[in-house]
């Protein structure tokens, strides 16, 4: 790739401008996952695992989706 430094520069501009929005989105969606996980875990009698459920869901599912969503929105409107 001949334009590696320019690609990295543009990527850093996109990432640095969207960090706050992505973190807010992950926080809001993580709250929803945590509440639903606590309710589902309470049905089975193990409400203490709701935190682990929310942490795993945030890291594996919500984080990448939120980041991809915000990057697609930023690139398409830019």
Coordinates of C-alpha atoms in Angstrom, one line a residue, residues 4-33:
X4 CA -0.3 3.8 4.3
X5 CA 0.5 7.0 6.3
X6 CA -2.4 8.9 4.8
X7 CA -4.8 6.1 5.5
X8 CA -3.7 6.0 9.1
X9 CA -4.0 9.8 9.4
X10 CA -7.5 9.8 8.0
X11 CA -8.5 6.9 10.3
X12 CA -7.2 8.7 13.3
X13 CA -9.2 11.8 12.4
X14 CA -12.4 9.7 12.1
X15 CA -11.7 7.9 15.4
X16 CA -10.8 10.9 17.4
X17 CA -13.9 12.8 16.3
X18 CA -16.3 10.0 17.2
X19 CA -15.0 8.6 20.5
X20 CA -17.4 10.5 22.8
X21 CA -20.4 9.6 20.7
X22 CA -19.4 5.9 20.5
X23 CA -18.8 5.8 24.2
X24 CA -22.2 7.4 24.9
X25 CA -23.9 4.9 22.6
X26 CA -22.2 1.9 24.2
X27 CA -23.1 3.2 27.6
X28 CA -26.8 3.5 26.8
X29 CA -27.0 0.2 25.0
X30 CA -25.0 -1.4 27.9
X31 CA -27.5 -0.2 30.4
X32 CA -30.3 -1.8 28.3
X33 CA -28.3 -5.1 28.1

